[in-house]
XYZ file of C-alpha atoms in Angstrom:
563
model
C 77.684 101.276 130.649
C 80.596 103.725 130.846
C 80.525 107.297 129.582
C 83.611 109.518 129.587
C 82.937 113.192 128.887
C 85.581 115.889 128.356
C 88.075 114.087 130.584
C 91.343 115.932 131.173
C 94.272 114.961 133.381
C 97.122 117.323 134.220
C 100.197 116.362 136.237
C 101.868 118.994 138.442
C 105.415 118.353 139.626
C 108.343 120.677 140.433
C 106.639 123.678 138.813
C 106.069 121.621 135.653
C 102.637 121.098 134.135
C 102.016 118.130 131.844
C 98.679 117.724 130.048
C 98.483 113.912 129.835
C 94.826 113.636 128.758
C 92.970 116.423 126.953
C 89.172 116.600 126.810
C 88.570 112.975 125.841
C 85.045 111.636 125.362
C 83.837 108.148 124.481
C 81.109 105.616 125.329
C 81.548 101.945 126.273
C 78.496 99.751 125.688
C 77.657 96.574 127.676
C 79.734 93.664 126.359
C 81.725 95.913 124.035
C 85.489 95.621 123.583
C 87.295 98.938 123.039
C 90.950 99.327 122.090
C 93.064 102.356 123.025
C 96.245 102.543 120.929
C 99.044 105.048 120.538
C 102.737 105.667 120.989
C 104.358 105.629 124.420
C 103.473 108.823 126.264
C 100.183 109.336 124.432
C 98.180 109.173 127.674
C 96.711 105.663 127.367
C 97.634 104.404 130.845
C 96.703 107.718 132.467
C 93.248 107.359 130.906
C 92.841 103.890 132.435
C 94.042 105.026 135.867
C 91.689 108.021 135.753
C 88.706 105.747 135.096
C 89.766 103.606 138.067
C 90.252 106.733 140.206
C 93.747 105.716 141.324
C 95.902 108.545 139.942
C 98.661 110.124 142.012
C 97.696 113.083 144.227
C 99.728 115.417 141.975
C 97.252 114.806 139.128
C 94.350 117.173 138.572
C 91.324 115.581 136.900
C 88.486 117.396 135.140
C 85.469 116.028 133.309
C 82.868 113.365 133.929
C 83.179 109.574 134.258
C 79.774 107.889 134.539
C 79.174 104.211 135.290
C 75.548 103.151 134.772
C 74.458 106.750 135.312
C 76.575 107.316 138.465
C 79.223 110.043 138.164
C 82.261 108.380 139.747
C 84.047 111.730 139.918
C 81.539 112.976 142.515
C 82.021 110.012 144.888
C 84.161 110.010 148.008
C 87.118 107.640 148.217
C 85.102 105.278 150.425
C 82.140 105.293 148.026
C 84.441 104.778 145.033
C 85.943 101.686 146.674
C 82.548 99.999 146.310
C 82.900 100.253 142.525
C 86.593 99.419 142.166
C 87.295 95.733 141.418
C 83.658 94.735 141.980
C 82.344 96.763 139.043
C 85.448 98.120 137.300
C 88.764 96.261 137.540
C 92.164 96.760 135.942
C 94.962 94.439 134.845
C 98.218 96.352 135.189
C 101.082 96.006 132.763
C 104.092 95.006 134.877
C 103.551 92.000 137.135
C 106.847 92.315 138.981
C 106.138 95.916 139.947
C 102.429 95.411 140.649
C 102.521 92.219 142.710
C 103.780 92.351 146.295
C 107.095 90.412 146.383
C 106.562 89.469 150.067
C 103.165 87.795 149.617
C 102.271 84.526 147.895
C 99.883 84.434 144.971
C 97.184 83.017 147.225
C 97.584 85.785 149.814
C 97.328 88.499 147.182
C 94.213 87.108 145.495
C 92.658 86.345 148.907
C 93.131 89.979 149.916
C 91.138 91.100 146.891
C 88.416 88.458 147.421
C 87.886 88.991 151.163
C 87.875 92.776 150.875
C 85.072 92.947 148.296
C 83.122 89.690 148.650
C 81.277 88.391 151.679
C 82.885 84.925 151.761
C 84.134 82.622 154.488
C 87.812 81.636 154.529
C 86.950 78.220 153.107
C 84.881 79.755 150.301
C 87.607 82.318 149.599
C 90.194 79.534 149.299
C 87.983 77.726 146.790
C 87.525 80.989 144.920
C 91.300 81.472 144.622
C 91.790 77.959 143.198
C 88.889 78.445 140.784
C 90.328 81.755 139.545
C 93.764 80.244 138.975
C 92.262 77.355 137.022
C 90.131 79.808 135.052
C 93.279 81.560 133.780
C 95.071 78.285 133.068
C 97.262 77.947 136.172
C 97.658 74.900 138.379
C 96.394 75.152 142.002
C 99.915 74.742 143.449
C 100.877 78.106 141.910
C 98.930 79.699 144.782
C 101.851 78.983 147.126
C 104.448 80.647 144.879
C 105.902 84.135 145.287
C 105.847 86.485 142.251
C 109.579 86.157 141.566
C 109.156 82.392 141.210
C 106.792 82.819 138.241
C 107.483 83.485 134.575
C 106.300 86.721 132.971
C 103.315 84.989 131.378
C 102.326 83.360 134.673
C 102.517 86.689 136.521
C 100.264 88.218 133.874
C 97.747 85.399 134.404
C 97.821 86.031 138.156
C 97.033 89.713 137.537
C 94.111 88.692 135.317
C 92.875 86.307 138.000
C 93.016 89.103 140.603
C 91.117 91.458 138.307
C 88.425 88.822 137.697
C 88.122 87.922 141.386
C 84.976 89.981 141.964
C 83.479 89.369 138.483
C 83.629 93.014 137.332
C 81.336 94.373 134.647
C 84.217 96.336 133.057
C 87.800 95.117 132.723
C 90.593 97.544 131.820
C 93.680 95.745 130.493
C 96.886 97.794 130.263
C 99.556 96.460 127.863
C 98.754 92.809 128.658
C 101.515 91.342 126.478
C 104.407 93.817 126.701
C 107.778 92.125 127.320
C 106.267 88.641 126.838
C 107.606 86.085 124.356
C 105.501 85.203 121.311
C 104.018 82.011 122.787
C 103.112 83.652 126.116
C 101.708 86.661 124.272
C 99.435 84.487 122.124
C 98.347 82.561 125.222
C 97.386 85.744 127.116
C 95.454 87.109 124.122
C 93.532 83.822 123.747
C 92.839 83.761 127.485
C 91.432 87.306 127.546
C 89.277 86.636 124.481
C 87.959 83.395 126.008
C 87.153 84.906 129.415
C 85.482 87.958 127.856
C 83.269 85.712 125.694
C 82.305 83.585 128.673
C 81.670 86.379 131.183
C 80.383 88.970 128.670
C 81.960 91.886 130.532
C 82.947 95.064 128.716
C 86.658 95.456 128.146
C 89.054 98.324 127.442
C 92.370 97.125 126.005
C 95.257 99.593 126.229
C 98.170 98.696 123.964
C 100.675 99.892 121.391
C 100.452 96.517 119.624
C 98.009 96.327 116.712
C 97.955 92.527 116.774
C 96.596 92.635 120.346
C 94.048 95.339 119.508
C 92.875 93.559 116.337
C 92.498 90.228 118.174
C 90.615 91.545 121.213
C 88.569 94.592 120.210
C 85.692 95.503 117.928
C 86.146 99.267 118.266
C 89.233 101.408 118.807
C 90.456 104.903 119.630
C 93.828 106.226 118.466
C 95.536 108.525 121.004
C 98.332 111.040 120.537
C 99.620 113.486 123.148
C 96.499 113.115 125.258
C 93.951 113.506 122.452
C 91.906 111.039 120.417
C 92.736 111.568 116.738
C 90.659 108.752 115.254
C 87.851 106.487 116.433
C 85.970 103.721 114.661
C 85.473 100.005 114.146
C 88.787 98.185 114.500
C 88.577 96.369 111.168
C 87.684 99.586 109.312
C 90.579 101.555 110.786
C 93.094 98.798 110.030
C 91.892 98.492 106.420
C 91.474 102.204 105.788
C 93.119 104.599 108.276
C 91.809 108.139 107.855
C 94.343 110.060 109.953
C 98.004 110.391 108.987
C 99.048 109.405 112.533
C 96.982 106.202 112.431
C 98.491 105.283 109.072
C 101.970 105.901 110.465
C 101.293 103.578 113.390
C 99.983 100.849 111.084
C 102.989 101.184 108.757
C 105.253 100.829 111.808
C 103.645 97.563 112.883
C 105.429 94.304 111.918
C 102.306 92.283 112.727
C 100.237 94.276 110.226
C 103.013 94.608 107.616
C 105.113 91.423 107.857
C 106.731 91.883 104.415
C 107.360 95.637 104.392
C 110.363 97.534 105.643
C 109.374 99.294 108.852
C 109.438 103.078 108.927
C 108.457 104.954 112.056
C 106.661 108.274 112.056
C 109.236 111.067 111.497
C 110.221 113.068 114.559
C 108.776 116.554 115.021
C 110.699 119.185 113.062
C 108.917 122.111 114.682
C 107.061 122.929 117.886
C 103.382 122.215 118.309
C 101.206 125.277 118.771
C 97.743 125.482 120.265
C 96.234 123.708 117.269
C 96.536 120.120 116.077
C 98.836 118.121 118.395
C 100.133 116.127 115.420
C 100.959 119.250 113.381
C 104.795 119.017 113.671
C 104.825 115.453 112.287
C 101.958 115.513 109.796
C 102.666 114.883 106.101
C 99.728 117.022 104.910
C 99.752 119.847 107.437
C 98.572 123.344 106.583
C 99.642 126.583 108.252
C 96.202 126.874 109.828
C 96.710 123.550 111.645
C 99.348 125.087 113.911
C 96.804 127.303 115.666
C 93.439 125.689 114.930
C 92.673 122.628 117.057
C 90.580 120.102 115.089
C 87.427 118.622 116.574
C 86.782 114.878 116.654
C 83.977 114.745 114.090
C 82.179 112.096 112.064
C 83.564 111.620 108.559
C 81.546 108.448 107.864
C 79.305 105.995 109.650
C 80.930 104.994 112.973
C 84.160 106.827 112.124
C 85.349 110.039 113.775
C 88.559 111.887 112.903
C 90.203 114.953 114.439
C 91.662 116.703 111.389
C 91.188 120.190 109.973
C 91.058 118.644 106.495
C 88.622 115.889 107.380
C 91.280 113.157 107.405
C 93.845 112.049 104.849
C 93.204 114.141 101.739
C 92.976 112.790 98.208
C 95.813 114.265 96.151
C 95.240 112.760 92.739
C 92.089 111.260 91.320
C 91.939 110.024 87.745
C 88.894 108.375 86.181
C 87.770 107.203 82.752
C 91.267 107.417 81.226
C 91.390 106.141 77.639
C 94.371 106.123 75.274
C 94.710 104.353 71.914
C 97.775 104.396 69.647
C 97.634 103.791 65.887
C 100.627 101.829 64.618
C 100.810 100.747 60.969
C 97.049 100.929 60.670
C 96.531 98.862 63.820
C 94.855 100.232 66.972
C 96.625 99.485 70.248
C 94.585 100.209 73.370
C 97.079 101.302 76.034
C 94.548 102.566 78.612
C 90.967 101.378 78.728
C 88.772 103.175 81.278
C 91.599 103.363 83.804
C 91.235 104.918 87.234
C 93.582 105.602 90.125
C 93.378 107.463 93.439
C 96.355 108.600 95.510
C 96.040 110.031 99.016
C 98.517 112.342 100.711
C 101.641 110.592 101.958
C 100.882 107.101 100.641
C 102.828 104.864 98.266
C 100.782 103.382 95.458
C 102.368 100.608 93.407
C 101.195 100.266 89.799
C 102.246 96.820 88.637
C 101.821 94.646 85.584
C 103.722 92.949 82.792
C 105.690 94.897 80.189
C 103.236 96.372 77.690
C 100.335 96.439 80.169
C 100.008 100.237 79.877
C 101.674 101.333 83.144
C 104.054 103.904 81.647
C 101.353 105.278 79.335
C 99.050 105.860 82.310
C 101.892 107.497 84.251
C 102.690 109.794 81.318
C 99.034 110.839 81.135
C 98.852 111.504 84.888
C 101.989 113.643 84.769
C 100.831 115.614 81.720
C 103.483 114.370 79.284
C 100.818 112.598 77.234
C 97.296 113.703 76.406
C 94.526 111.128 76.962
C 91.828 110.491 74.401
C 89.308 110.841 77.179
C 89.268 111.094 80.950
C 89.347 113.402 83.964
C 92.333 114.102 86.220
C 91.894 116.021 89.465
C 94.562 117.246 91.864
C 93.284 118.229 95.319
C 89.786 118.261 93.842
C 90.632 120.641 90.972
C 90.548 119.464 87.353
C 93.969 119.739 85.685
C 95.348 119.291 82.195
C 98.611 119.246 80.258
C 101.802 120.148 82.216
C 99.959 122.178 84.842
C 101.017 119.958 87.751
C 104.668 119.577 86.775
C 105.213 123.300 86.199
C 104.675 124.470 89.736
C 105.998 123.925 93.257
C 104.005 121.566 95.517
C 102.661 119.754 92.454
C 103.732 116.570 90.708
C 107.142 115.423 89.440
C 108.294 112.329 87.598
C 111.485 110.272 87.811
C 112.114 108.395 84.593
C 113.316 104.844 84.061
C 116.610 105.527 82.284
C 119.027 107.711 84.309
C 121.329 108.041 81.272
C 118.796 109.565 78.871
C 116.664 111.504 81.364
C 119.459 113.994 82.144
C 121.435 116.061 79.620
C 124.840 114.475 80.001
C 126.585 117.744 79.073
C 125.014 119.555 82.056
C 126.908 120.022 85.267
C 125.305 118.480 88.320
C 124.253 121.959 89.464
C 122.656 122.745 86.091
C 120.803 119.431 86.035
C 119.305 119.901 89.497
C 118.403 123.596 89.139
C 116.951 123.181 85.626
C 113.274 123.188 86.805
C 113.870 126.408 88.786
C 115.704 127.989 85.839
C 112.859 127.169 83.423
C 110.190 128.502 85.801
C 112.393 131.480 86.760
C 111.916 130.855 90.480
C 114.211 132.422 93.093
C 117.553 134.132 92.614
C 120.620 132.271 91.236
C 122.111 131.989 94.730
C 118.828 130.710 96.206
C 118.602 128.134 93.407
C 122.102 126.932 94.228
C 121.284 126.609 97.926
C 118.125 124.666 97.157
C 120.102 122.382 94.828
C 122.655 121.707 97.568
C 119.873 120.831 100.018
C 118.312 118.449 97.491
C 121.684 116.810 96.755
C 122.401 116.467 100.459
C 118.985 114.808 100.912
C 119.881 112.169 98.283
C 123.279 111.609 99.945
C 125.442 113.166 97.241
C 128.358 115.595 97.823
C 127.600 119.315 97.810
C 131.139 120.682 97.391
C 131.949 122.872 94.398
C 133.937 120.149 92.620
C 130.936 117.819 92.548
C 128.506 120.605 91.610
C 130.615 121.367 88.530
C 131.076 117.761 87.412
C 129.517 116.886 84.065
C 126.734 114.329 84.270
C 128.395 111.974 81.762
C 131.131 111.363 84.361
C 128.636 109.998 86.911
C 127.736 106.365 87.520
C 124.193 105.098 86.878
C 123.408 105.203 90.596
C 124.724 108.757 90.926
C 122.721 109.905 87.895
C 119.553 108.416 89.351
C 120.196 110.245 92.637
C 120.656 113.474 90.666
C 117.306 112.746 88.934
C 115.647 112.324 92.325
C 117.238 115.565 93.608
C 115.985 117.416 90.529
C 112.469 116.074 91.150
C 112.550 117.091 94.815
C 113.729 120.661 94.243
C 110.141 121.784 93.512
C 108.953 120.092 96.732
C 106.303 117.952 95.008
C 103.341 116.553 96.887
C 103.263 113.623 94.473
C 106.177 111.808 92.846
C 105.819 109.298 90.006
C 108.738 106.866 89.806
C 108.724 104.786 86.624
C 110.831 101.612 86.907
C 113.641 103.761 88.316
C 115.758 100.831 89.488
C 115.322 98.392 86.607
C 118.586 99.440 84.875
C 120.704 99.341 88.040
C 122.674 96.508 89.622
C 121.026 94.873 92.698
C 123.182 96.659 95.285
C 122.697 100.104 93.730
C 118.999 99.311 93.226
C 118.592 98.499 96.927
C 120.395 101.708 97.958
C 118.293 103.876 95.616
C 115.006 102.360 96.762
C 115.863 102.628 100.440
C 116.919 106.232 99.880
C 113.683 107.072 98.068
C 111.506 105.411 100.715
C 113.404 107.266 103.438
C 112.884 110.583 101.637
C 109.191 109.815 101.205
C 108.887 109.042 104.898
C 110.767 112.200 105.933
C 109.260 114.694 103.473
C 105.775 113.192 103.408
C 105.147 113.278 99.652
C 102.941 110.648 98.037
C 104.368 108.360 95.384
C 103.176 106.246 92.482
C 105.789 103.541 92.032
C 105.598 101.784 88.670
C 107.156 98.358 88.528
C 106.779 94.833 87.192
C 108.589 93.490 90.272
C 105.927 92.202 92.667
C 108.372 91.509 95.483
C 109.478 95.116 95.317
C 105.867 96.321 95.401
C 105.189 94.071 98.384
C 108.128 95.715 100.149
C 107.129 99.371 99.798
C 103.480 99.778 98.771
C 100.528 100.884 100.892
C 98.074 100.371 98.041
C 98.238 98.270 94.883
C 96.859 98.652 91.360
C 97.347 95.793 88.879
C 97.191 96.534 85.133
C 96.613 94.003 82.379
C 96.160 94.795 78.686
C 95.414 98.433 79.384
C 92.908 97.871 82.186
C 93.055 98.168 85.981
C 91.871 94.706 86.964
C 92.590 94.750 90.694
C 93.150 97.323 93.424
C 93.196 97.601 97.212
C 95.459 97.672 100.275
C 98.717 96.000 99.259
C 98.683 93.398 102.025
C 95.098 92.401 101.248
C 95.647 92.116 97.480
C 98.773 90.009 97.911
C 97.014 87.800 100.441
C 93.623 87.453 98.696
C 93.719 88.457 95.003
C 90.271 88.254 93.425
C 90.987 88.172 89.680
C 92.473 85.134 87.967
C 95.240 87.179 86.344
C 96.269 88.713 89.689
C 96.402 85.225 91.226
C 98.670 84.004 88.412
C 100.884 87.088 88.670
C 101.313 86.796 92.439
C 101.797 83.029 92.349
C 104.468 83.364 89.676
C 106.317 85.907 91.806
C 106.170 83.579 94.821
C 107.699 80.769 92.758
C 110.736 82.807 91.684
């Protein structure tokens, strides 16, 4: 029904040039509902206005917009008016700004009806009342002025105006912004109901995932004028394949009601001519700065614009077996275990004490050799300490902050120890890197603190030093093994918030090992549950907590809810 090909919109004002939409292409089928989501300033509203052909004169538009085979971009303003509202209509986002404050509701809807439909005054009046009733408003509302209506009522009036000529395509721009929860739910239900009844196609523009998930079957994710991901709404929400999409989902309270909210880190460098998300991406490569990725298929009905084909898999372990012999008795610690960690995600490995969590972590980090199994890092098979003995690899933070650091070391010696062992950088460069790592974990960097012996530090300070030492090699994957279990609740909360903030800022992935389900619910993107040496359940954290499939997982989660 609607085809957008290589659409670009550039605003020119006061010698400034802003590329609001960049070579966007998509197809809208009859009866289809398409969501457009992204941060403010991503170009969503400009895209909707361009389709309607109502952009400001200072905007230059390139590309093709076809409605049922007719290129709307080639039509004159008079010809285009025959398509606006009658074929393609738009619900704007701010009722107070959109509605004329000097006209009643009836006068404004009448203007739309009489301009595009060949109706008598009597028929037009009936049409106005019918439209108001259709959107759940009483007929007497027709005599009100916009300022006399609530925000939800104004939004319903805008929907009624858009539906006045029974369009085949409805574009809805931020339909619930600034509305209270009850009004928001009412507008979403209204749009869903009307779309089902009238069977028109609909484009929903929003930054709210709850609106997109409720109203659309397909969605596009926009950033700085470009589409970075496209696919079925349910698939993208369950398995985002672009780091930007995942960041948006993790920032959404409706999608993650139990997690702490962490926005996408601000850009720490300028974008080049390549990937627009380069300055904020957790898995960026140097090539991404200059090479612009194409929006390409990575699976059925899923397209991603990424030079690496989407979120990369950092660690992949399969068929991990480990048996210990103790006093002639065999103890199976890992039985055909598997785990996959993608760039920038937090994976929680949970289970009771003795379930095999720490054994699996020790095998993944190379501190323990498995009896059998394959471990791959970025697709390459690894063994022994290979990952922990190099920058941009894997590091581990141990459970006990008192025994994991040589208490006779100074703070500086403890943090620079990995660089000293690997003989990386000069002594002065090592010191500077140590100070940066200590500053990142919110510890002092003055000479007095650097020369303090570790036995003089508190448990919380020692754990921060352990984290700084792990970060000094800039790992892409961090394994944290029960790192807060020996700390008091206040220190535990501070350490965990610090670690999650560092993960969000630096973009490393993390395997967080814990027996605390409430803690896992708070921080995890993905969940693995271990029981008697086996991985018995896995999946997106929210989904596993909501709908565990195994009986043991149900008991574990229910017991946590009762505490």
